[in-house]
Structures are given as C-alpha cells and as structure tokens.
C-alpha cells in the first residue's frame, strides 16, 4: 500500500496517493515508508511555517531528496542565507548536473556578499545552460556588485531581450553604462526605464534617474562619454 501511494506521489497524483495511504490499516500507516509518503504529501514549497516544517520533516526522512533540499534553499535564501547555501550545496551534491540547484547556491552566495565565488559558479552554469534566466539575473547582480560594469552590461542586455517588460533592468543597464562613462547609452537606457517604470514599485529608481538626468544631458552636450569609434565617424 505504501509503495503504491509513493508511486502516486511520484506521478503527482496526490489525491490517489492520499486515498491509498488513508486506506492502510493503522499498523501499516505507522511504518517508515508510510511516514515518508505522508511527509511528501504534506510538503509544499510555500513560504509558510507549516509548509516549511513539512519540507524539513521530509528532508529529515529523506536526506538525499534533492528537490526538497532545494525547496528549503529557496525558502531560506533571504532570511537565512547560510542555511540556504548548505541546502543548495546538498541538493547539488545529489544532482550535480541540475542548473537550478547550482544557480540557487550562487544566489545564496550573493545574499552572503560572496560575489566573486557566486560569479564563478554562475559562469559554469551558463556554459552548460546558456539560456538559464535566473543564472543570467544572478550573474548580472554579482558582476554589478563587483563593479565589473562592462560585463554586467552584456548580462543586462540579455535580460532585457528575454524580459523587455521588466523596467528595472533598463535602470540597471543605464547605471552600468553610466559607471563606465558611456553617457549616451546610459541616457537611452534611463529614458526607456522612465517610460516603462511603475511609480509604486520603482519610485526610488525613478527619483535617482530624475536627479541624474540634467547633469547627464549636460555632459553629453559637452561631448563627454562618447565612445571613441563614434567620435571618429
């Protein structure tokens, strides 16, 4: 019975799994197999105390359950990044080819401000999974934090092509251009950001751009921040 219920869990037929489990005699429901199945049924990757407790119980019963380990890594990434890092590390050890687990590990490193290590991990991820969106966004964050703005620009350009509706990407792209003195490119990105930004979610960035734009336009008018090849045309 527990084996059949576990099979239904793996097939994501949760109602069938619970029905089979509930039909077991009391003694069978108390076995380790039945307990693992019930923990798997109760475990949901949701940011609530109950869901987290259920996933932690499942990890206790199945310490090499990579998806449960990664779930805890995700739930704890911002609140307890050191624990998140450990859960993602364990998930990656179980399934080292999983780009999501490696990216989660790097995201936890970023939360811990271990940016150079995160960038190294993400470079490896992107070599094998070049279209992994979360890897690109985290790589951009790491590069920006490391002040490697030229490389961050390429990442933000990739993200803007993948998700052009995300206004904040254009703010970060503009800021990166601004940091390396590419002022016309910064202005274009800032203006795109302002055209797409939402006052409720992007007010801080909007204020920063509006404060920067007058002096940026004056710099451009003086011919500053123009790429050499453009000047020579």
mmCIF file of C-alpha atoms in Angstrom:
data_model
loop_
_atom_site.group_PDB
_atom_site.id
_atom_site.type_symbol
_atom_site.label_atom_id
_atom_site.label_comp_id
_atom_site.label_asym_id
_atom_site.label_seq_id
_atom_site.Cartn_x
_atom_site.Cartn_y
_atom_site.Cartn_z
ATOM 1 C CA UNK A 1 0.000 0.000 0.000
ATOM 2 C CA UNK A 2 2.706 2.488 0.944
ATOM 3 C CA UNK A 3 4.644 1.587 -2.194
ATOM 4 C CA UNK A 4 1.577 2.237 -4.356
ATOM 5 C CA UNK A 5 0.963 5.509 -2.558
ATOM 6 C CA UNK A 6 4.594 6.516 -3.114
ATOM 7 C CA UNK A 7 4.219 5.704 -6.809
ATOM 8 C CA UNK A 8 1.208 8.021 -6.995
ATOM 9 C CA UNK A 9 3.241 10.751 -5.267
ATOM 10 C CA UNK A 10 5.975 10.449 -7.900
ATOM 11 C CA UNK A 11 3.300 10.627 -10.620
ATOM 12 C CA UNK A 12 1.957 13.778 -8.895
ATOM 13 C CA UNK A 13 -1.388 12.060 -8.368
ATOM 14 C CA UNK A 14 -1.625 13.369 -4.823
ATOM 15 C CA UNK A 15 -5.302 12.624 -4.240
ATOM 16 C CA UNK A 16 -4.832 8.994 -5.261
ATOM 17 C CA UNK A 17 -1.742 8.770 -3.062
ATOM 18 C CA UNK A 18 -3.580 10.156 -0.043
ATOM 19 C CA UNK A 19 -6.591 7.876 -0.651
ATOM 20 C CA UNK A 20 -4.370 4.768 -0.744
ATOM 21 C CA UNK A 21 -2.449 5.902 2.329
ATOM 22 C CA UNK A 22 -5.594 6.655 4.344
ATOM 23 C CA UNK A 23 -6.962 3.206 3.497
ATOM 24 C CA UNK A 24 -3.991 1.430 5.072
ATOM 25 C CA UNK A 25 -4.511 -0.311 8.415
ATOM 26 C CA UNK A 26 -3.205 1.586 11.449
ATOM 27 C CA UNK A 27 -0.105 -0.564 11.739
ATOM 28 C CA UNK A 28 0.844 -0.029 8.108
ATOM 29 C CA UNK A 29 0.343 3.718 8.431
ATOM 30 C CA UNK A 30 2.961 3.798 11.193
ATOM 31 C CA UNK A 31 5.758 2.305 9.080
ATOM 32 C CA UNK A 32 8.714 4.347 7.872
ATOM 33 C CA UNK A 33 7.604 4.032 4.237
ATOM 34 C CA UNK A 34 4.136 5.357 5.035
ATOM 35 C CA UNK A 35 5.613 8.204 7.096
ATOM 36 C CA UNK A 36 7.841 9.240 4.184
ATOM 37 C CA UNK A 37 4.876 9.207 1.786
ATOM 38 C CA UNK A 38 2.773 11.312 4.154
ATOM 39 C CA UNK A 39 5.627 13.780 4.588
ATOM 40 C CA UNK A 40 5.966 14.026 0.795
ATOM 41 C CA UNK A 41 2.218 14.681 0.518
ATOM 42 C CA UNK A 42 2.296 17.396 3.178
ATOM 43 C CA UNK A 43 5.442 19.073 1.857
ATOM 44 C CA UNK A 44 4.756 22.117 -0.305
ATOM 45 C CA UNK A 45 7.347 24.616 -1.378
ATOM 46 C CA UNK A 46 5.450 27.564 0.066
ATOM 47 C CA UNK A 47 6.739 30.280 2.365
ATOM 48 C CA UNK A 48 4.596 29.447 5.371
ATOM 49 C CA UNK A 49 5.728 27.979 8.714
ATOM 50 C CA UNK A 50 3.575 24.889 8.146
ATOM 51 C CA UNK A 51 4.893 24.203 4.657
ATOM 52 C CA UNK A 52 8.484 24.798 5.730
ATOM 53 C CA UNK A 53 8.088 22.425 8.685
ATOM 54 C CA UNK A 54 6.677 19.748 6.383
ATOM 55 C CA UNK A 55 9.587 20.097 3.952
ATOM 56 C CA UNK A 56 12.089 19.990 6.816
ATOM 57 C CA UNK A 57 10.430 16.795 8.051
ATOM 58 C CA UNK A 58 10.685 15.302 4.578
ATOM 59 C CA UNK A 59 14.393 16.181 4.403
ATOM 60 C CA UNK A 60 14.858 14.544 7.784
ATOM 61 C CA UNK A 61 13.272 11.359 6.455
ATOM 62 C CA UNK A 62 14.887 11.586 3.012
ATOM 63 C CA UNK A 63 18.203 13.425 3.429
ATOM 64 C CA UNK A 64 19.063 12.948 -0.255
ATOM 65 C CA UNK A 65 15.763 14.288 -1.616
ATOM 66 C CA UNK A 66 17.262 16.929 -3.893
ATOM 67 C CA UNK A 67 14.032 18.755 -4.705
ATOM 68 C CA UNK A 68 13.131 19.064 -1.005
ATOM 69 C CA UNK A 69 16.636 20.287 -0.184
ATOM 70 C CA UNK A 70 16.449 22.878 -2.961
ATOM 71 C CA UNK A 71 12.995 23.926 -1.769
ATOM 72 C CA UNK A 72 14.398 24.718 1.670
ATOM 73 C CA UNK A 73 17.272 26.536 -0.008
ATOM 74 C CA UNK A 74 14.759 28.690 -1.855
ATOM 75 C CA UNK A 75 12.598 29.372 1.210
ATOM 76 C CA UNK A 76 15.577 30.392 3.362
ATOM 77 C CA UNK A 77 17.609 32.329 0.776
ATOM 78 C CA UNK A 78 16.860 35.844 2.023
ATOM 79 C CA UNK A 79 16.110 35.137 5.693
ATOM 80 C CA UNK A 80 18.847 32.596 6.465
ATOM 81 C CA UNK A 81 21.285 32.618 3.535
ATOM 82 C CA UNK A 82 23.908 30.473 5.288
ATOM 83 C CA UNK A 83 21.395 27.650 5.802
ATOM 84 C CA UNK A 84 20.108 28.183 2.264
ATOM 85 C CA UNK A 85 23.643 27.763 0.956
ATOM 86 C CA UNK A 86 24.013 24.469 2.799
ATOM 87 C CA UNK A 87 20.716 23.078 1.490
ATOM 88 C CA UNK A 88 21.559 24.051 -2.085
ATOM 89 C CA UNK A 89 25.026 22.536 -1.652
ATOM 90 C CA UNK A 90 23.473 19.243 -0.567
ATOM 91 C CA UNK A 91 20.976 19.317 -3.449
ATOM 92 C CA UNK A 92 23.814 19.936 -5.909
ATOM 93 C CA UNK A 93 25.786 17.031 -4.462
ATOM 94 C CA UNK A 94 22.812 14.734 -5.112
ATOM 95 C CA UNK A 95 22.238 16.130 -8.626
ATOM 96 C CA UNK A 96 25.371 17.989 -9.757
ATOM 97 C CA UNK A 97 24.048 18.485 -13.302
ATOM 98 C CA UNK A 98 20.994 20.446 -12.170
ATOM 99 C CA UNK A 99 21.463 24.069 -13.200
ATOM 100 C CA UNK A 100 18.643 25.266 -10.905
ATOM 101 C CA UNK A 101 20.390 23.936 -7.796
ATOM 102 C CA UNK A 102 23.742 25.459 -8.769
ATOM 103 C CA UNK A 103 22.041 28.781 -9.501
ATOM 104 C CA UNK A 104 20.295 28.684 -6.132
ATOM 105 C CA UNK A 105 23.654 28.013 -4.474
ATOM 106 C CA UNK A 106 25.078 31.079 -6.228
ATOM 107 C CA UNK A 107 22.052 33.186 -5.243
ATOM 108 C CA UNK A 108 22.682 32.296 -1.595
ATOM 109 C CA UNK A 109 26.338 33.286 -2.045
ATOM 110 C CA UNK A 110 25.156 36.660 -3.371
ATOM 111 C CA UNK A 111 22.978 37.127 -0.284
ATOM 112 C CA UNK A 112 26.128 36.482 1.769
ATOM 113 C CA UNK A 113 28.017 39.023 -0.401
ATOM 114 C CA UNK A 114 30.416 36.346 -1.621
ATOM 115 C CA UNK A 115 30.130 37.829 -5.078
ATOM 116 C CA UNK A 116 33.293 36.561 -6.730
ATOM 117 C CA UNK A 117 32.533 32.956 -5.785
ATOM 118 C CA UNK A 118 28.949 33.376 -6.983
ATOM 119 C CA UNK A 119 30.143 34.746 -10.328
ATOM 120 C CA UNK A 120 32.463 31.771 -10.797
ATOM 121 C CA UNK A 121 29.634 29.302 -10.132
ATOM 122 C CA UNK A 122 27.281 31.138 -12.490
ATOM 123 C CA UNK A 123 29.842 31.259 -15.284
ATOM 124 C CA UNK A 124 29.990 27.463 -15.096
ATOM 125 C CA UNK A 125 26.191 27.214 -15.114
ATOM 126 C CA UNK A 126 25.864 29.442 -18.172
ATOM 127 C CA UNK A 127 28.437 27.433 -20.100
ATOM 128 C CA UNK A 128 26.152 24.390 -19.911
ATOM 129 C CA UNK A 129 22.790 26.211 -19.732
ATOM 130 C CA UNK A 130 23.243 29.429 -21.747
ATOM 131 C CA UNK A 131 19.542 30.335 -21.659
ATOM 132 C CA UNK A 132 19.042 29.885 -17.909
ATOM 133 C CA UNK A 133 17.223 33.089 -16.975
ATOM 134 C CA UNK A 134 17.853 33.006 -13.221
ATOM 135 C CA UNK A 135 21.546 32.325 -13.813
ATOM 136 C CA UNK A 136 21.779 35.427 -16.023
ATOM 137 C CA UNK A 137 19.972 37.650 -13.489
ATOM 138 C CA UNK A 138 22.129 36.482 -10.607
ATOM 139 C CA UNK A 139 25.288 36.758 -12.713
ATOM 140 C CA UNK A 140 24.374 40.343 -13.575
ATOM 141 C CA UNK A 141 23.825 41.104 -9.883
ATOM 142 C CA UNK A 142 27.191 39.610 -8.946
ATOM 143 C CA UNK A 143 29.044 41.454 -11.704
ATOM 144 C CA UNK A 144 27.394 44.771 -10.821
ATOM 145 C CA UNK A 145 28.282 44.272 -7.169
ATOM 146 C CA UNK A 146 31.880 43.524 -8.162
ATOM 147 C CA UNK A 147 31.897 46.758 -10.230
ATOM 148 C CA UNK A 148 32.554 44.749 -13.387
ATOM 149 C CA UNK A 149 30.166 47.015 -15.226
ATOM 150 C CA UNK A 150 31.240 46.190 -18.789
ATOM 151 C CA UNK A 151 30.407 42.541 -18.252
ATOM 152 C CA UNK A 152 27.240 43.443 -16.340
ATOM 153 C CA UNK A 153 26.071 45.444 -19.373
ATOM 154 C CA UNK A 154 26.119 42.322 -21.538
ATOM 155 C CA UNK A 155 24.083 40.434 -18.953
ATOM 156 C CA UNK A 156 21.517 43.216 -18.587
ATOM 157 C CA UNK A 157 21.191 43.388 -22.361
ATOM 158 C CA UNK A 158 20.479 39.656 -22.425
ATOM 159 C CA UNK A 159 17.869 40.052 -19.689
ATOM 160 C CA UNK A 160 16.232 42.994 -21.473
ATOM 161 C CA UNK A 161 15.855 40.860 -24.586
ATOM 162 C CA UNK A 162 14.441 37.957 -22.595
ATOM 163 C CA UNK A 163 12.092 40.078 -20.455
ATOM 164 C CA UNK A 164 11.679 43.510 -22.087
ATOM 165 C CA UNK A 165 8.720 44.303 -19.834
ATOM 166 C CA UNK A 166 10.944 44.478 -16.719
ATOM 167 C CA UNK A 167 11.532 48.196 -16.288
ATOM 168 C CA UNK A 168 14.186 47.936 -13.582
ATOM 169 C CA UNK A 169 16.528 46.133 -15.985
ATOM 170 C CA UNK A 170 16.845 49.348 -18.001
ATOM 171 C CA UNK A 171 17.691 51.287 -14.834
ATOM 172 C CA UNK A 172 20.484 48.826 -14.051
ATOM 173 C CA UNK A 173 21.642 48.863 -17.672
ATOM 174 C CA UNK A 174 21.693 52.669 -17.626
ATOM 175 C CA UNK A 175 23.562 52.710 -14.329
ATOM 176 C CA UNK A 176 26.166 50.281 -15.675
ATOM 177 C CA UNK A 177 26.725 52.417 -18.785
ATOM 178 C CA UNK A 178 26.883 55.479 -16.533
ATOM 179 C CA UNK A 179 29.567 53.935 -14.341
ATOM 180 C CA UNK A 180 31.852 53.278 -17.318
ATOM 181 C CA UNK A 181 31.251 56.736 -18.815
ATOM 182 C CA UNK A 182 29.083 55.645 -21.756
ATOM 183 C CA UNK A 183 26.709 58.549 -21.316
ATOM 184 C CA UNK A 184 24.557 58.423 -24.488
ATOM 185 C CA UNK A 185 23.897 54.722 -23.863
ATOM 186 C CA UNK A 186 23.102 55.491 -20.222
ATOM 187 C CA UNK A 187 20.640 58.194 -21.253
ATOM 188 C CA UNK A 188 18.865 55.884 -23.709
ATOM 189 C CA UNK A 189 18.509 53.181 -21.076
ATOM 190 C CA UNK A 190 17.335 55.637 -18.409
ATOM 191 C CA UNK A 191 14.720 57.083 -20.751
ATOM 192 C CA UNK A 192 13.462 53.595 -21.576
ATOM 193 C CA UNK A 193 13.274 52.904 -17.843
ATOM 194 C CA UNK A 194 11.244 56.052 -17.161
ATOM 195 C CA UNK A 195 8.847 55.209 -19.983
ATOM 196 C CA UNK A 196 8.176 51.764 -18.516
ATOM 197 C CA UNK A 197 8.608 52.282 -14.769
ATOM 198 C CA UNK A 198 5.784 51.955 -12.283
ATOM 199 C CA UNK A 199 5.635 54.688 -9.650
ATOM 200 C CA UNK A 200 4.588 52.256 -6.920
ATOM 201 C CA UNK A 201 7.336 49.688 -7.406
ATOM 202 C CA UNK A 202 10.142 51.773 -8.933
ATOM 203 C CA UNK A 203 9.854 55.131 -7.130
ATOM 204 C CA UNK A 204 13.347 55.013 -5.631
ATOM 205 C CA UNK A 205 14.945 54.320 -9.011
ATOM 206 C CA UNK A 206 12.743 56.931 -10.712
ATOM 207 C CA UNK A 207 13.925 59.574 -8.235
ATOM 208 C CA UNK A 208 17.567 58.590 -8.800
ATOM 209 C CA UNK A 209 17.231 58.844 -12.584
ATOM 210 C CA UNK A 210 15.421 62.187 -12.494
ATOM 211 C CA UNK A 211 18.139 63.549 -10.236
ATOM 212 C CA UNK A 212 20.854 62.310 -12.599
ATOM 213 C CA UNK A 213 19.366 63.282 -15.972
ATOM 214 C CA UNK A 214 20.065 67.071 -16.018
ATOM 215 C CA UNK A 215 23.802 66.674 -15.380
ATOM 216 C CA UNK A 216 23.960 63.635 -17.686
ATOM 217 C CA UNK A 217 22.429 65.642 -20.552
ATOM 218 C CA UNK A 218 24.905 68.462 -19.934
ATOM 219 C CA UNK A 219 27.792 66.003 -20.088
ATOM 220 C CA UNK A 220 26.519 64.617 -23.384
ATOM 221 C CA UNK A 221 26.069 68.142 -24.761
ATOM 222 C CA UNK A 222 29.732 68.774 -23.972
ATOM 223 C CA UNK A 223 30.668 65.645 -25.908
ATOM 224 C CA UNK A 224 31.625 63.659 -22.845
ATOM 225 C CA UNK A 225 31.150 59.920 -22.585
ATOM 226 C CA UNK A 226 31.030 59.293 -26.303
ATOM 227 C CA UNK A 227 32.758 56.132 -27.494
ATOM 228 C CA UNK A 228 35.932 56.776 -29.487
ATOM 229 C CA UNK A 229 34.714 54.963 -32.575
ATOM 230 C CA UNK A 230 31.576 57.120 -32.633
ATOM 231 C CA UNK A 231 33.653 60.309 -32.368
ATOM 232 C CA UNK A 232 35.738 59.276 -35.357
ATOM 233 C CA UNK A 233 32.824 58.620 -37.682
#
